[in-house]
PDB file of C-alpha atoms in Angstrom:
ATOM      1  CA  MET A 192      -9.375   8.139  18.715  1.00  0.00           C
ATOM      2  CA  LYS A 193     -13.142   8.379  18.216  1.00  0.00           C
ATOM      3  CA  ILE A 194     -13.381   5.959  15.282  1.00  0.00           C
ATOM      4  CA  ARG A 195     -11.410   3.267  17.106  1.00  0.00           C
ATOM      5  CA  SER A 196     -13.558   3.739  20.226  1.00  0.00           C
ATOM      6  CA  ALA A 197     -16.754   3.363  18.222  1.00  0.00           C
ATOM      7  CA  VAL A 198     -15.492   0.240  16.504  1.00  0.00           C
ATOM      8  CA  PHE A 199     -14.356  -1.189  19.832  1.00  0.00           C
ATOM      9  CA  MET A 200     -17.857  -0.745  21.237  1.00  0.00           C
ATOM     10  CA  VAL A 201     -19.461  -2.454  18.231  1.00  0.00           C
ATOM     11  CA  VAL A 202     -17.038  -5.375  18.250  1.00  0.00           C
ATOM     12  CA  ALA A 203     -17.273  -5.709  22.035  1.00  0.00           C
ATOM     13  CA  LEU A 204     -21.043  -6.052  21.750  1.00  0.00           C
ATOM     14  CA  LEU A 205     -20.637  -8.633  19.012  1.00  0.00           C
ATOM     15  CA  LEU A 206     -18.150 -10.538  21.139  1.00  0.00           C
ATOM     16  CA  THR A 207     -20.071 -10.624  24.401  1.00  0.00           C
ATOM     17  CA  GLY A 208     -23.688  -9.665  23.830  1.00  0.00           C
ATOM     18  CA  CYS A 209     -25.577  -8.737  26.991  1.00  0.00           C
ATOM     19  CA  SER A 210     -23.556  -9.417  30.119  1.00  0.00           C
ATOM     20  CA  ASN A 211     -26.450 -11.166  31.908  1.00  0.00           C
ATOM     21  CA  ARG A 212     -26.800 -14.034  29.441  1.00  0.00           C
ATOM     22  CA  PRO A 213     -24.428 -16.670  28.041  1.00  0.00           C
ATOM     23  CA  PRO A 214     -22.673 -16.201  24.692  1.00  0.00           C
ATOM     24  CA  LYS A 215     -24.732 -16.875  21.599  1.00  0.00           C
ATOM     25  CA  VAL A 216     -24.330 -20.315  20.027  1.00  0.00           C
ATOM     26  CA  PHE A 217     -23.159 -20.346  16.418  1.00  0.00           C
ATOM     27  CA  VAL A 218     -22.997 -23.138  13.856  1.00  0.00           C
ATOM     28  CA  HIS A 219     -20.056 -22.865  11.478  1.00  0.00           C
ATOM     29  CA  ASP A 220     -20.911 -23.290   7.812  1.00  0.00           C
ATOM     30  CA  VAL A 221     -17.284 -22.590   6.848  1.00  0.00           C
ATOM     31  CA  LEU A 222     -14.358 -22.233   9.226  1.00  0.00           C
ATOM     32  CA  LEU A 223     -10.813 -22.025   7.906  1.00  0.00           C
ATOM     33  CA  PRO A 224      -7.718 -22.930   9.935  1.00  0.00           C
ATOM     34  CA  MET A 225      -5.722 -20.104  11.446  1.00  0.00           C
ATOM     35  CA  THR A 226      -2.654 -19.327  13.490  1.00  0.00           C
ATOM     36  CA  PRO A 227      -3.112 -18.395  17.184  1.00  0.00           C
ATOM     37  CA  VAL A 228      -4.912 -15.120  17.849  1.00  0.00           C
ATOM     38  CA  LYS A 229      -2.501 -12.236  18.437  1.00  0.00           C
ATOM     39  CA  ASN A 230      -2.947  -9.058  20.454  1.00  0.00           C
ATOM     40  CA  GLN A 231      -2.146  -5.644  18.987  1.00  0.00           C
ATOM     41  CA  GLY A 232      -2.470  -4.000  22.403  1.00  0.00           C
ATOM     42  CA  LYS A 233      -2.639  -0.213  22.180  1.00  0.00           C
ATOM     43  CA  SER A 234      -1.045  -0.072  18.744  1.00  0.00           C
ATOM     44  CA  GLU A 235      -2.925   1.168  15.683  1.00  0.00           C
ATOM     45  CA  ILE A 236      -1.606  -1.513  13.326  1.00  0.00           C
ATOM     46  CA  CYS A 237      -4.678  -3.759  13.069  1.00  0.00           C
ATOM     47  CA  TRP A 238      -4.156  -3.496   9.291  1.00  0.00           C
ATOM     48  CA  ALA A 239      -0.860  -5.405   9.654  1.00  0.00           C
ATOM     49  CA  TYR A 240      -2.378  -8.034  11.949  1.00  0.00           C
ATOM     50  CA  ALA A 241      -5.315  -8.637   9.605  1.00  0.00           C
ATOM     51  CA  MET A 242      -3.286  -8.872   6.409  1.00  0.00           C
ATOM     52  CA  LEU A 243      -0.610 -11.129   7.876  1.00  0.00           C
ATOM     53  CA  ALA A 244      -3.297 -13.383   9.389  1.00  0.00           C
ATOM     54  CA  THR A 245      -4.796 -13.750   5.910  1.00  0.00           C
ATOM     55  CA  ILE A 246      -1.408 -14.705   4.460  1.00  0.00           C
ATOM     56  CA  GLU A 247      -0.879 -17.202   7.298  1.00  0.00           C
ATOM     57  CA  THR A 248      -4.202 -18.958   6.662  1.00  0.00           C
ATOM     58  CA  GLU A 249      -3.469 -19.151   2.928  1.00  0.00           C
ATOM     59  CA  HIS A 250      -0.233 -20.935   3.748  1.00  0.00           C
ATOM     60  CA  ILE A 251      -1.897 -23.379   6.134  1.00  0.00           C
ATOM     61  CA  LEU A 252      -4.359 -24.307   3.404  1.00  0.00           C
ATOM     62  CA  ARG A 253      -1.442 -24.964   1.043  1.00  0.00           C
ATOM     63  CA  GLY A 254       0.086 -27.356   3.536  1.00  0.00           C
ATOM     64  CA  ASP A 255       2.637 -24.813   4.722  1.00  0.00           C
ATOM     65  CA  SER A 256       2.993 -23.020   8.041  1.00  0.00           C
ATOM     66  CA  VAL A 257       4.165 -19.484   8.751  1.00  0.00           C
ATOM     67  CA  ASN A 258       3.521 -17.242  11.746  1.00  0.00           C
ATOM     68  CA  LEU A 259       4.474 -13.658  10.916  1.00  0.00           C
ATOM     69  CA  SER A 260       5.301 -10.580  12.972  1.00  0.00           C
ATOM     70  CA  PRO A 261       2.989  -7.546  12.711  1.00  0.00           C
ATOM     71  CA  VAL A 262       5.308  -5.717  15.127  1.00  0.00           C
ATOM     72  CA  TYR A 263       8.094  -5.961  12.540  1.00  0.00           C
ATOM     73  CA  VAL A 264       5.807  -4.364   9.933  1.00  0.00           C
ATOM     74  CA  GLY A 265       5.017  -1.566  12.392  1.00  0.00           C
ATOM     75  CA  ARG A 266       8.709  -0.953  13.004  1.00  0.00           C
ATOM     76  CA  MET A 267       9.389  -0.871   9.269  1.00  0.00           C
ATOM     77  CA  LEU A 268       6.563   1.629   8.811  1.00  0.00           C
ATOM     78  CA  GLU A 269       8.086   3.918  11.435  1.00  0.00           C
ATOM     79  CA  ASP A 270      11.474   3.777   9.729  1.00  0.00           C
ATOM     80  CA  TYR A 271       9.879   4.359   6.336  1.00  0.00           C
ATOM     81  CA  LYS A 272       7.933   7.417   7.465  1.00  0.00           C
ATOM     82  CA  ASN A 273      10.932   8.875   9.260  1.00  0.00           C
ATOM     83  CA  LEU A 274      12.948   8.680   6.038  1.00  0.00           C
ATOM     84  CA  THR A 275      10.230  10.058   3.742  1.00  0.00           C
ATOM     85  CA  SER A 276       7.740  12.890   3.628  1.00  0.00           C
ATOM     86  CA  HIS A 277       4.915  10.739   5.015  1.00  0.00           C
ATOM     87  CA  ARG A 278       5.294  11.902   8.606  1.00  0.00           C
ATOM     88  CA  SER A 279       2.181  14.022   9.075  1.00  0.00           C
ATOM     89  CA  PRO A 280      -0.718  14.429  11.529  1.00  0.00           C
ATOM     90  CA  LEU A 281      -2.755  11.986   9.446  1.00  0.00           C
ATOM     91  CA  THR A 282      -0.213   9.217   9.952  1.00  0.00           C
ATOM     92  CA  ALA A 283       0.986   9.979  13.461  1.00  0.00           C
ATOM     93  CA  ASN A 284      -1.071   7.098  14.886  1.00  0.00           C
ATOM     94  CA  ASP A 285       0.336   4.563  12.412  1.00  0.00           C
ATOM     95  CA  ARG A 286      -3.038   3.933  10.825  1.00  0.00           C
ATOM     96  CA  ALA A 287      -2.903   2.627   7.269  1.00  0.00           C
ATOM     97  CA  MET A 288      -4.564   0.419   4.676  1.00  0.00           C
ATOM     98  CA  CYS A 289      -3.987  -3.333   4.644  1.00  0.00           C
ATOM     99  CA  GLN A 290      -2.309  -2.768   1.278  1.00  0.00           C
ATOM    100  CA  THR A 291       0.393  -0.944   3.245  1.00  0.00           C
ATOM    101  CA  THR A 292       1.305  -4.297   4.833  1.00  0.00           C
ATOM    102  CA  LEU A 293       1.923  -5.768   1.396  1.00  0.00           C
ATOM    103  CA  ASN A 294       3.890  -2.667   0.403  1.00  0.00           C
ATOM    104  CA  MET A 295       6.028  -2.787   3.556  1.00  0.00           C
ATOM    105  CA  ILE A 296       6.936  -6.452   3.287  1.00  0.00           C
ATOM    106  CA  GLY A 297       7.650  -5.967  -0.406  1.00  0.00           C
ATOM    107  CA  ARG A 298      10.121  -3.188   0.452  1.00  0.00           C
ATOM    108  CA  HIS A 299      11.543  -4.371   3.765  1.00  0.00           C
ATOM    109  CA  GLY A 300      10.667  -8.038   4.187  1.00  0.00           C
ATOM    110  CA  ILE A 301       9.095  -9.887   7.086  1.00  0.00           C
ATOM    111  CA  VAL A 302      10.240 -12.032  10.013  1.00  0.00           C
ATOM    112  CA  GLY A 303       8.664 -14.704  12.163  1.00  0.00           C
ATOM    113  CA  TYR A 304       6.430 -13.943  15.125  1.00  0.00           C
ATOM    114  CA  ASP A 305       8.730 -15.889  17.438  1.00  0.00           C
ATOM    115  CA  VAL A 306      11.545 -13.338  17.067  1.00  0.00           C
ATOM    116  CA  MET A 307       9.317 -10.239  17.232  1.00  0.00           C
ATOM    117  CA  PRO A 308       6.126 -11.110  19.155  1.00  0.00           C
ATOM    118  CA  ASP A 309       3.347  -8.778  20.261  1.00  0.00           C
ATOM    119  CA  ASP A 310       5.216  -7.737  23.403  1.00  0.00           C
ATOM    120  CA  ALA A 311       8.502  -6.935  21.645  1.00  0.00           C
ATOM    121  CA  THR A 312       9.878  -3.700  23.085  1.00  0.00           C
ATOM    122  CA  PRO A 313      11.016  -0.818  20.842  1.00  0.00           C
ATOM    123  CA  ASP A 314      14.638  -1.403  21.821  1.00  0.00           C
ATOM    124  CA  LEU A 315      14.637  -4.992  20.494  1.00  0.00           C
ATOM    125  CA  PRO A 316      17.095  -5.049  17.557  1.00  0.00           C
ATOM    126  CA  LEU A 317      15.610  -5.789  14.171  1.00  0.00           C
ATOM    127  CA  PRO A 318      16.526  -9.300  12.992  1.00  0.00           C
ATOM    128  CA  LYS A 319      18.950  -9.441  10.063  1.00  0.00           C
ATOM    129  CA  TRP A 320      18.215 -13.059   9.214  1.00  0.00           C
ATOM    130  CA  VAL A 321      15.305 -15.477   9.140  1.00  0.00           C
ATOM    131  CA  PHE A 322      16.008 -19.162   9.788  1.00  0.00           C
ATOM    132  CA  MET A 323      13.428 -21.587   8.432  1.00  0.00           C
ATOM    133  CA  LEU A 324      13.715 -25.359   7.963  1.00  0.00           C
ATOM    134  CA  GLY A 325      17.499 -25.227   8.011  1.00  0.00           C
ATOM    135  CA  ALA A 326      17.688 -22.387   5.478  1.00  0.00           C
ATOM    136  CA  LYS A 327      18.887 -18.827   6.070  1.00  0.00           C
ATOM    137  CA  TYR A 328      17.100 -15.865   4.463  1.00  0.00           C
ATOM    138  CA  THR A 329      17.210 -12.117   4.647  1.00  0.00           C
ATOM    139  CA  PRO A 330      13.822 -10.703   5.736  1.00  0.00           C
ATOM    140  CA  LEU A 331      13.230  -9.603   2.135  1.00  0.00           C
ATOM    141  CA  GLU A 332      14.047 -13.044   0.722  1.00  0.00           C
ATOM    142  CA  PHE A 333      11.746 -14.613   3.293  1.00  0.00           C
ATOM    143  CA  ALA A 334       8.957 -12.187   2.386  1.00  0.00           C
ATOM    144  CA  HIS A 335       9.175 -13.180  -1.264  1.00  0.00           C
ATOM    145  CA  SER A 336       8.803 -16.812  -0.263  1.00  0.00           C
ATOM    146  CA  VAL A 337       5.599 -16.191   1.719  1.00  0.00           C
ATOM    147  CA  CYS A 338       3.911 -13.548  -0.464  1.00  0.00           C
ATOM    148  CA  ALA A 339       4.721 -13.171  -4.130  1.00  0.00           C
ATOM    149  CA  PRO A 340       4.546  -9.690  -5.695  1.00  0.00           C
ATOM    150  CA  ASP A 341       1.011  -8.956  -6.926  1.00  0.00           C
ATOM    151  CA  GLU A 342      -0.314 -12.171  -5.358  1.00  0.00           C
ATOM    152  CA  TYR A 343      -3.139 -10.279  -3.638  1.00  0.00           C
ATOM    153  CA  LEU A 344      -5.894  -8.127  -5.107  1.00  0.00           C
ATOM    154  CA  SER A 345      -7.019  -4.952  -3.340  1.00  0.00           C
ATOM    155  CA  LEU A 346     -10.741  -4.374  -3.889  1.00  0.00           C
ATOM    156  CA  THR A 347     -13.258  -1.708  -2.973  1.00  0.00           C
ATOM    157  CA  CYS A 348     -16.764  -0.545  -3.813  1.00  0.00           C
ATOM    158  CA  TRP A 349     -16.766   3.201  -4.452  1.00  0.00           C
ATOM    159  CA  PRO A 350     -20.001   4.031  -6.341  1.00  0.00           C
ATOM    160  CA  ASP A 351     -18.870   7.567  -7.218  1.00  0.00           C
ATOM    161  CA  SER A 352     -16.068   6.167  -9.415  1.00  0.00           C
ATOM    162  CA  PRO A 353     -16.190   3.951 -12.541  1.00  0.00           C
ATOM    163  CA  TYR A 354     -16.391   0.245 -11.856  1.00  0.00           C
ATOM    164  CA  TYR A 355     -13.672  -2.195 -12.923  1.00  0.00           C
ATOM    165  CA  GLN A 356     -11.083   0.550 -12.824  1.00  0.00           C
ATOM    166  CA  LYS A 357      -8.589   1.290 -10.065  1.00  0.00           C
ATOM    167  CA  VAL A 358      -9.439   4.117  -7.698  1.00  0.00           C
ATOM    168  CA  ASP A 359      -7.457   6.051  -5.085  1.00  0.00           C
ATOM    169  CA  VAL A 360      -9.861   5.624  -2.156  1.00  0.00           C
ATOM    170  CA  PRO A 361     -10.115   9.071  -0.462  1.00  0.00           C
ATOM    171  CA  VAL A 362      -9.841   8.072   3.203  1.00  0.00           C
ATOM    172  CA  PRO A 363      -7.157   9.250   5.679  1.00  0.00           C
ATOM    173  CA  ASP A 364      -5.758   5.722   6.123  1.00  0.00           C
ATOM    174  CA  ASN A 365      -4.866   5.673   2.413  1.00  0.00           C
ATOM    175  CA  TRP A 366      -2.048   8.195   2.790  1.00  0.00           C
ATOM    176  CA  GLU A 367       0.057   6.080   0.407  1.00  0.00           C
ATOM    177  CA  HIS A 368      -2.586   6.647  -2.296  1.00  0.00           C
ATOM    178  CA  ASN A 369      -2.949   2.945  -3.007  1.00  0.00           C
ATOM    179  CA  ARG A 370      -5.234   2.267  -5.949  1.00  0.00           C
ATOM    180  CA  LEU A 371      -7.870  -0.429  -5.474  1.00  0.00           C
ATOM    181  CA  LEU A 372     -10.002  -2.210  -8.063  1.00  0.00           C
ATOM    182  CA  ASN A 373     -13.512  -0.741  -7.854  1.00  0.00           C
ATOM    183  CA  VAL A 374     -16.195  -3.458  -8.013  1.00  0.00           C
ATOM    184  CA  PRO A 375     -20.011  -3.277  -7.611  1.00  0.00           C
ATOM    185  CA  LEU A 376     -21.063  -4.287  -4.117  1.00  0.00           C
ATOM    186  CA  ASP A 377     -23.139  -7.325  -5.117  1.00  0.00           C
ATOM    187  CA  THR A 378     -20.227  -8.590  -7.202  1.00  0.00           C
ATOM    188  CA  LEU A 379     -17.788  -8.022  -4.349  1.00  0.00           C
ATOM    189  CA  LYS A 380     -20.056  -9.891  -1.924  1.00  0.00           C
ATOM    190  CA  ALA A 381     -20.278 -12.826  -4.339  1.00  0.00           C
ATOM    191  CA  HIS A 382     -16.486 -12.975  -4.691  1.00  0.00           C
ATOM    192  CA  VAL A 383     -16.028 -12.979  -0.912  1.00  0.00           C
ATOM    193  CA  ASP A 384     -18.568 -15.754  -0.365  1.00  0.00           C
ATOM    194  CA  ARG A 385     -17.118 -17.881  -3.165  1.00  0.00           C
ATOM    195  CA  ALA A 386     -13.603 -17.374  -1.838  1.00  0.00           C
ATOM    196  CA  LEU A 387     -14.610 -18.606   1.627  1.00  0.00           C
ATOM    197  CA  HIS A 388     -16.532 -21.599   0.250  1.00  0.00           C
ATOM    198  CA  HIS A 389     -13.473 -22.505  -1.833  1.00  0.00           C
ATOM    199  CA  ARG A 390     -11.360 -22.265   1.345  1.00  0.00           C
ATOM    200  CA  HIS A 391      -9.586 -18.975   0.852  1.00  0.00           C
ATOM    201  CA  PRO A 392      -9.428 -16.339   3.615  1.00  0.00           C
ATOM    202  CA  VAL A 393     -10.302 -12.700   3.036  1.00  0.00           C
ATOM    203  CA  CYS A 394      -8.938  -9.551   4.666  1.00  0.00           C
ATOM    204  CA  TRP A 395     -11.623  -6.984   5.585  1.00  0.00           C
ATOM    205  CA  GLU A 396     -11.070  -3.314   6.328  1.00  0.00           C
ATOM    206  CA  SER A 397     -13.554  -0.725   7.612  1.00  0.00           C
ATOM    207  CA  ARG A 398     -13.062   2.930   8.533  1.00  0.00           C
ATOM    208  CA  GLY A 399     -11.986   1.957  12.020  1.00  0.00           C
ATOM    209  CA  HIS A 400     -10.682  -1.609  12.139  1.00  0.00           C
ATOM    210  CA  ALA A 401      -9.375  -4.515  10.054  1.00  0.00           C
ATOM    211  CA  MET A 402      -9.777  -8.264  10.592  1.00  0.00           C
ATOM    212  CA  GLU A 403      -9.277 -11.521   8.729  1.00  0.00           C
ATOM    213  CA  VAL A 404     -12.463 -13.273   7.554  1.00  0.00           C
ATOM    214  CA  VAL A 405     -12.082 -16.991   8.264  1.00  0.00           C
ATOM    215  CA  GLY A 406     -15.576 -18.364   7.798  1.00  0.00           C
ATOM    216  CA  MET A 407     -19.348 -18.125   7.756  1.00  0.00           C
ATOM    217  CA  ALA A 408     -21.843 -19.142  10.438  1.00  0.00           C
ATOM    218  CA  HIS A 409     -25.487 -18.989  11.486  1.00  0.00           C
ATOM    219  CA  ASP A 410     -27.290 -18.873  14.815  1.00  0.00           C
ATOM    220  CA  GLU A 411     -30.356 -20.672  16.146  1.00  0.00           C
ATOM    221  CA  GLN A 412     -32.628 -18.141  14.430  1.00  0.00           C
ATOM    222  CA  GLN A 413     -30.903 -18.840  11.083  1.00  0.00           C
ATOM    223  CA  ARG A 414     -29.324 -15.381  11.016  1.00  0.00           C
ATOM    224  CA  HIS A 415     -26.072 -15.356   9.095  1.00  0.00           C
ATOM    225  CA  TYR A 416     -22.635 -14.060  10.104  1.00  0.00           C
ATOM    226  CA  TYR A 417     -19.085 -13.760   8.869  1.00  0.00           C
ATOM    227  CA  VAL A 418     -16.526 -15.252  11.236  1.00  0.00           C
ATOM    228  CA  MET A 419     -13.630 -12.856  11.794  1.00  0.00           C
ATOM    229  CA  LYS A 420     -10.265 -13.430  13.435  1.00  0.00           C
ATOM    230  CA  ASN A 421      -9.648 -10.360  15.582  1.00  0.00           C
ATOM    231  CA  SER A 422      -6.338  -9.051  16.953  1.00  0.00           C
ATOM    232  CA  TRP A 423      -7.341  -8.088  20.495  1.00  0.00           C
ATOM    233  CA  GLY A 424      -6.250 -11.301  22.180  1.00  0.00           C
ATOM    234  CA  SER A 425      -8.278 -14.407  23.011  1.00  0.00           C
ATOM    235  CA  ASP A 426      -9.564 -13.539  26.494  1.00  0.00           C
ATOM    236  CA  ASP A 427     -13.232 -13.378  25.536  1.00  0.00           C
ATOM    237  CA  PRO A 428     -16.116 -15.851  25.130  1.00  0.00           C
ATOM    238  CA  TYR A 429     -15.250 -16.581  21.488  1.00  0.00           C
ATOM    239  CA  LYS A 430     -11.484 -16.873  21.977  1.00  0.00           C
ATOM    240  CA  GLY A 431     -10.641 -13.960  19.701  1.00  0.00           C
ATOM    241  CA  LEU A 432     -13.260 -14.579  17.026  1.00  0.00           C
ATOM    242  CA  VAL A 433     -15.934 -12.054  16.095  1.00  0.00           C
ATOM    243  CA  TYR A 434     -19.278 -13.070  14.584  1.00  0.00           C
ATOM    244  CA  MET A 435     -20.144 -10.155  12.332  1.00  0.00           C
ATOM    245  CA  PRO A 436     -23.741  -9.945  11.019  1.00  0.00           C
ATOM    246  CA  VAL A 437     -23.634 -10.126   7.250  1.00  0.00           C
ATOM    247  CA  SER A 438     -25.250  -6.716   6.744  1.00  0.00           C
ATOM    248  CA  LYS A 439     -22.942  -5.005   9.253  1.00  0.00           C
ATOM    249  CA  MET A 440     -19.820  -6.279   7.504  1.00  0.00           C
ATOM    250  CA  TRP A 441     -20.730  -4.283   4.405  1.00  0.00           C
ATOM    251  CA  GLU A 442     -22.078  -1.127   6.064  1.00  0.00           C
ATOM    252  CA  ASP A 443     -18.711   0.498   6.667  1.00  0.00           C
ATOM    253  CA  MET A 444     -16.492  -1.576   4.392  1.00  0.00           C
ATOM    254  CA  ILE A 445     -13.610   0.279   2.755  1.00  0.00           C
ATOM    255  CA  ALA A 446     -11.472  -2.484   1.290  1.00  0.00           C
ATOM    256  CA  ILE A 447     -11.291  -6.247   0.779  1.00  0.00           C
ATOM    257  CA  TYR A 448      -8.127  -8.220   0.029  1.00  0.00           C
ATOM    258  CA  MET A 449      -7.791 -11.737  -1.336  1.00  0.00           C
ATOM    259  CA  THR A 450      -5.471 -13.697  -3.580  1.00  0.00           C
ATOM    260  CA  LYS A 451      -6.033 -13.571  -7.312  1.00  0.00           C
ATOM    261  CA  THR A 452      -6.758 -17.294  -7.162  1.00  0.00           C
ATOM    262  CA  ALA A 453      -9.506 -16.672  -4.589  1.00  0.00           C
ATOM    263  CA  TYR A 454     -11.004 -13.873  -6.705  1.00  0.00           C
ATOM    264  CA  GLU A 455     -11.144 -16.068  -9.786  1.00  0.00           C
ATOM    265  CA  GLN A 456     -13.017 -18.937  -8.095  1.00  0.00           C
TER     266      GLN A 456
END
């Protein structure tokens, strides 16, 4: 689709720069730990990859370790839409908000990446159980152990609507009509920067792509960047990371997600 193609071109330029010179050198001011970079392939579920990556980093920073399956979320979304009235041209490509990831795992649970990896085929049976540290869980029980209900805040900046109230963001990806807390842009920027400095990841969503924000960096000219964990594999000069210029991150931003603890820092 055109939006995805445009975003791909922008991110590709950020990843590689000009082909006749070596990759830019960055100095990390903040860099959070993360699970291995995944690869969404041709799927349109970057929103699931980004949100689950954010949850994974939160767990690492708590001394825990989980590696979750975006493919499982995509399968649950397909089942959900087939059983409801949400099957429409707007949702045929499985595009959604990152909030949809939280909604899906709250309804249907989650499983580990090892049992449903990126290359899981559609005929792979859905797991009925999750085994972790000698314990046995249903996918829903496991989901509640990795992401508590209402643990994450969904934030936006929509100047046409009242601030500090929840707004149904009018974009096609929000076909669930999720309501996000509307915050002034300068305030939202400050919350994101404080969250990162206090070692909390952030999930970022634009009109065409979603990624986890795992840090902040600068280059030799002292230009500043957000460090993003992408979901297009690690076969690039930055091993799956994207260095997003600070201004560009906010140009097309639709939604930001972080834990309530991160927001209150």
